[in-house]
XYZ file of C-alpha atoms in Angstrom:
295
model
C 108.871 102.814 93.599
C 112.300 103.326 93.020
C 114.876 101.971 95.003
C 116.328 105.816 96.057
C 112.749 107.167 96.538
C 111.860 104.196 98.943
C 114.893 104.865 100.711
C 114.591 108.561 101.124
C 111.163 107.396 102.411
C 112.701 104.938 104.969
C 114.991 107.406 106.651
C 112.025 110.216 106.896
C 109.995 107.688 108.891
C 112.567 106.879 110.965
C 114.104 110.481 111.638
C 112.406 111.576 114.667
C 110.848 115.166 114.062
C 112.032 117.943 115.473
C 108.514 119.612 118.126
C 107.103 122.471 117.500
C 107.437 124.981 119.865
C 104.028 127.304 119.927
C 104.766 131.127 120.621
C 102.516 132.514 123.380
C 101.945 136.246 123.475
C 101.951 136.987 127.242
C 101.055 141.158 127.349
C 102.180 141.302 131.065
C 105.321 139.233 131.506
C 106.223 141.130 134.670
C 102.833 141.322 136.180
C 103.533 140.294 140.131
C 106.898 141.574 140.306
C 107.653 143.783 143.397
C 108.801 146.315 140.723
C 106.890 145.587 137.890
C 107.337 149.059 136.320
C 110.868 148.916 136.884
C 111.015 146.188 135.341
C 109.939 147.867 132.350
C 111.507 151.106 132.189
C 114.681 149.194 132.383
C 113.799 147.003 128.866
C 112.209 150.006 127.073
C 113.439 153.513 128.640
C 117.321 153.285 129.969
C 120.324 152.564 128.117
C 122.626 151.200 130.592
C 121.930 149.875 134.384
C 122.163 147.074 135.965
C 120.567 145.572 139.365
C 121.716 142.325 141.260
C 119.128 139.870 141.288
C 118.493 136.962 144.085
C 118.114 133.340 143.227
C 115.479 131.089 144.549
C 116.288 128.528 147.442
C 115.762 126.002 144.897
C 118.618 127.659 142.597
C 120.729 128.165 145.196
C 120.636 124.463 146.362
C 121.261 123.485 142.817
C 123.877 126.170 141.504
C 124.875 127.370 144.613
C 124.852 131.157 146.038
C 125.633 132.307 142.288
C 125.979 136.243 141.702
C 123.323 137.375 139.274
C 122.942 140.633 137.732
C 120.534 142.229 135.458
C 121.776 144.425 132.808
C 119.806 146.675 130.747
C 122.120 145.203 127.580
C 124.906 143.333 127.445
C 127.580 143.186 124.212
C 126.468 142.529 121.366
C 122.985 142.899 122.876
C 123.887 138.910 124.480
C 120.778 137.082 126.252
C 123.412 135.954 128.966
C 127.214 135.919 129.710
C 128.769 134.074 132.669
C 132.329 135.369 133.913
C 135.516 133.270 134.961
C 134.867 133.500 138.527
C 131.038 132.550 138.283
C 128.858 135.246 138.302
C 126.039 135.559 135.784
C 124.570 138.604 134.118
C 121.322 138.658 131.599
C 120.076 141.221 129.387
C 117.143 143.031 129.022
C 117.506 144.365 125.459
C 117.975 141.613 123.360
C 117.617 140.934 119.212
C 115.707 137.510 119.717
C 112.926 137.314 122.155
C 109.864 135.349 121.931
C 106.358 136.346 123.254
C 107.086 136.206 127.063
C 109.617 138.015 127.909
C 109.621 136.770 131.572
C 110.090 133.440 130.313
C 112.880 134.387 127.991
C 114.765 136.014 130.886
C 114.844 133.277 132.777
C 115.988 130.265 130.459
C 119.016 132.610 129.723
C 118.808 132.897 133.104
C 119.033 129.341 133.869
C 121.267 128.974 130.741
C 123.750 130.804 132.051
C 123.800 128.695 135.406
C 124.396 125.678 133.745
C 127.307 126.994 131.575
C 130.964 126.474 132.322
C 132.035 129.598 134.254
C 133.675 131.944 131.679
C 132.099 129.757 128.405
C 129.656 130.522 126.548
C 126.175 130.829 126.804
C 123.365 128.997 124.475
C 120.228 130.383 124.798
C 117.331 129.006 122.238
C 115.601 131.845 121.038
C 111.676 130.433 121.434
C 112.519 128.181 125.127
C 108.933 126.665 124.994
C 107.158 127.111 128.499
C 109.259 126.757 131.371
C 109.532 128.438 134.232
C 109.514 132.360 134.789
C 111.165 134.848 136.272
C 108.614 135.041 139.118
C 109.425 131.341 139.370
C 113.104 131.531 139.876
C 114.122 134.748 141.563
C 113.517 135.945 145.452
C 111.089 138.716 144.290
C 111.328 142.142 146.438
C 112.358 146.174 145.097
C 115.244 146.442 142.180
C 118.766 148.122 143.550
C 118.883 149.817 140.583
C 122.583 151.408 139.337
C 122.518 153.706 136.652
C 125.795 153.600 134.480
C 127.383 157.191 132.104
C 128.830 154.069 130.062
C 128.911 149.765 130.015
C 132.640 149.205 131.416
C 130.168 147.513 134.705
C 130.879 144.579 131.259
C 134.099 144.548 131.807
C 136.440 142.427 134.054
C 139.400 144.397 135.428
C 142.269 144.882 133.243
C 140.149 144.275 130.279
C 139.891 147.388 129.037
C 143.826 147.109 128.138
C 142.691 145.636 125.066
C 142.845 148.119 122.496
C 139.879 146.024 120.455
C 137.731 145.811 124.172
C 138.443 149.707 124.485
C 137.252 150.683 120.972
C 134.387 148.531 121.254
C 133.253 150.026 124.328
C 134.178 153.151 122.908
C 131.652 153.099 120.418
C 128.897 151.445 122.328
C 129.061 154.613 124.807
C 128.658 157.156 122.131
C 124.945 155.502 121.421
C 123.680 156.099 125.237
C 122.031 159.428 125.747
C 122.154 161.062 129.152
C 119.322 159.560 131.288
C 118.793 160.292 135.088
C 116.422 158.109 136.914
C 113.938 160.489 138.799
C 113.152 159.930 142.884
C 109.956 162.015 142.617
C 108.099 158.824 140.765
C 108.974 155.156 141.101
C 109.875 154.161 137.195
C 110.510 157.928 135.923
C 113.333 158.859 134.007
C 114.800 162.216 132.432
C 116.453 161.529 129.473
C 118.354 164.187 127.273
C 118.234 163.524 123.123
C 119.368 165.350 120.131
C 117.625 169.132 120.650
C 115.289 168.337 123.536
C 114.968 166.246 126.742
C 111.746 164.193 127.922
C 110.582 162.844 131.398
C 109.175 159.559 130.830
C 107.432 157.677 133.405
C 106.046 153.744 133.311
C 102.459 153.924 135.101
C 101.945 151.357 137.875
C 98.453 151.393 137.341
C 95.753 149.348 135.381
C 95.676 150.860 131.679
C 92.089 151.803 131.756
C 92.116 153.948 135.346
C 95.557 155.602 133.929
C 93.896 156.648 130.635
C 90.862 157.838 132.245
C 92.988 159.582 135.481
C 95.470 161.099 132.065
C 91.875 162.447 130.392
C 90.517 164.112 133.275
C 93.933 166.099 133.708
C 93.957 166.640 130.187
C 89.965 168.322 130.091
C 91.193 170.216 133.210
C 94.319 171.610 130.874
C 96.956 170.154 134.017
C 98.267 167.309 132.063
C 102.381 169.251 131.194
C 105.014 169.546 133.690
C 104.976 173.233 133.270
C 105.549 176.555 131.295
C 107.812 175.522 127.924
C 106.419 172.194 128.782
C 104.536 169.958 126.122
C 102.811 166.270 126.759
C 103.761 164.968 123.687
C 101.547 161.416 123.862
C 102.401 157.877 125.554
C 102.932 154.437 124.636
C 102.040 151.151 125.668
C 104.751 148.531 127.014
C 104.399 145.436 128.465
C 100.758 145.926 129.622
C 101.566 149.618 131.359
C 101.500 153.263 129.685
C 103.969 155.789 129.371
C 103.081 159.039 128.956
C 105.961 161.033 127.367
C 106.872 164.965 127.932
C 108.799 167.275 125.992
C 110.754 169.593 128.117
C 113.684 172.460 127.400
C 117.051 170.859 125.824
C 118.659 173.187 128.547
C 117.089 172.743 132.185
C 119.029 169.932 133.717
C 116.955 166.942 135.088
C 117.152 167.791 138.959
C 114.732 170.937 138.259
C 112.310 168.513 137.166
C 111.718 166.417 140.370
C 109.385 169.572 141.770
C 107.030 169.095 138.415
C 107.058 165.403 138.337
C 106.340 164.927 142.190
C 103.248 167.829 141.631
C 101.715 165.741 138.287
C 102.342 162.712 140.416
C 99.813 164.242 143.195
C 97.508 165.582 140.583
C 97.796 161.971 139.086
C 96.909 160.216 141.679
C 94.174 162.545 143.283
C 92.494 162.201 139.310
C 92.357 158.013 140.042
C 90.690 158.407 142.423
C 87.592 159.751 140.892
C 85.365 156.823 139.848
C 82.294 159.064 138.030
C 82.100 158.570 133.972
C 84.122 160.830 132.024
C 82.112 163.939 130.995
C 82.097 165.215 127.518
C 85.376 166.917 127.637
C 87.116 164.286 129.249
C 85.254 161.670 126.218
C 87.474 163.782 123.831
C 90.419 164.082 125.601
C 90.587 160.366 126.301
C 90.298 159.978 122.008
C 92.897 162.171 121.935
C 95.027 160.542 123.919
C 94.485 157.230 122.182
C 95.337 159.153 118.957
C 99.033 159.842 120.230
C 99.510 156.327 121.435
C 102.039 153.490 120.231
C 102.547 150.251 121.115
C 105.723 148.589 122.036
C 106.459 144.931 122.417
């Protein structure tokens, strides 16, 4: 053996390798939040709001009584930021996530603690298993602010800068009118190029929903209305979202009436425990037909 080969042989058995870190696919990282839904119509459904969060006693002792808020994106579309005067904000809507999302939260989470106030943040983009966001916050209802734009980013005075203000400027112009509705925890109007929808997260188990969404749908009660159309659902994060085409034109108030009636025909239709008849059988196909999966 040559005298390079043996030494390119030498330093590989003495370099220490770098572990492995093994992706796990985790289909309900939320699952025993207060707010699970929430949770999830925040990551998938609104473009910009933001809730404080609460830090464990454990965090607290550590990092002391930090200010934490969750933002549905942050710039750049940033895991975690920390500001000058301490306070920490994570985001949602991210480009690198691996397959738990609760766990990804929380290292930036934790990242972000451990940062120098103001500095940056380095989150890994697969954190290995760690601790969760159930692990780490005081769990209990989201105070949920919806935002028209994301100057809640900015620091006062910022927005002096002509670069900060065209920046923001042109990450406004992508968000699309979205009202969060009281009739249904986790609903949300939302107004798009030539229509609007009413989305709404489902707090139930997947199966009951799609068999309580079937039975409405054999009993022809499954839109919001005249000029109305159920136009299929999704799955996200272990929860469906059924999806409804509405008019461009009626604003999203008008629609709390509608939403709080489905909600009662909804809920009345889980109850029912018998097997699906016939027509319900081919309304639940249907139903799968129109579906798509997030993650």
């Amino acid at each position: 053996m040559s005298k390079r080969r043996k030494s390119q042989r030498t330093a590989a058995d003495t370099t220490p390798r770098r572990e492995k870190v093994r992706d796990v696919f985790v289909p309900r990282p939320f699952d025993g939040l207060v707010d699970e839904s929430e949770w999830i119509a925040l990551r998938e459904l609104v473009p910009a709001a933001s809730a404080p969060l609460r830090l464990a006693p454990a965090l607290v002792e550590e990092f002391g009584d930090r200010a934490a808020t969750l933002a549905t994106v942050l710039p750049m579309a940033a895991p975690a930021i920390t500001k000058p005067d301490g306070r920490v904000l994570i985001g949602l809507q991210r480009h690198q996530q691996s397959g738990d999302v609760s766990r990804d939260l929380a290292d930036a989470l934790l990242s972000a603690l451990r940062a120098e106030p103001g500095g940056q943040v380095a989150v890994a983009p697969l954190p290995g298993p760690g601790p969760r966001l159930q692990d780490i916050l005081v769990d209990g209802p989201l105070d949920i602010t919806m935002h028209d734009g994301f100057d809640f980013w900015l620091d006062p005075g910022a927005a002096d800068d002509p670069t900060v203000q065209a920046s923001l400027e042109r990450a406004n112009a992508a968000i699309y009118p979205t009202v969060r509705l009281t009739a249904a925890k986790a609903a949300y109007w939302c107004q798009v190029p030539e229509k609007a929808h009413v989305r709404w997260v489902l707090p139930d188990d997947e199966d009951a929903a799609l068999d309580a969404l079937a039975r409405l749908g054999a009993a022809g009660t499954l839109t919001l209305g005249e000029q109305t159309k159920f136009a299929g659902m999704f799955r996200a994060h272990g929860r469906l979202v059924p999806v409804w085409d509405l008019p461009e034109e009626t604003p999203a108030a008008e629609w709390e009436e509608p939403v709080a009636q489905f909600a009662k025909r909804y809920a009345e239709a889980l109850t029912v425990t018998d097997p699906l008849d016939a027509a319900g059988r081919r309304a639940r196909q249907g139903l799968l037909g129109r579906q798509l999966t997030l993650r």
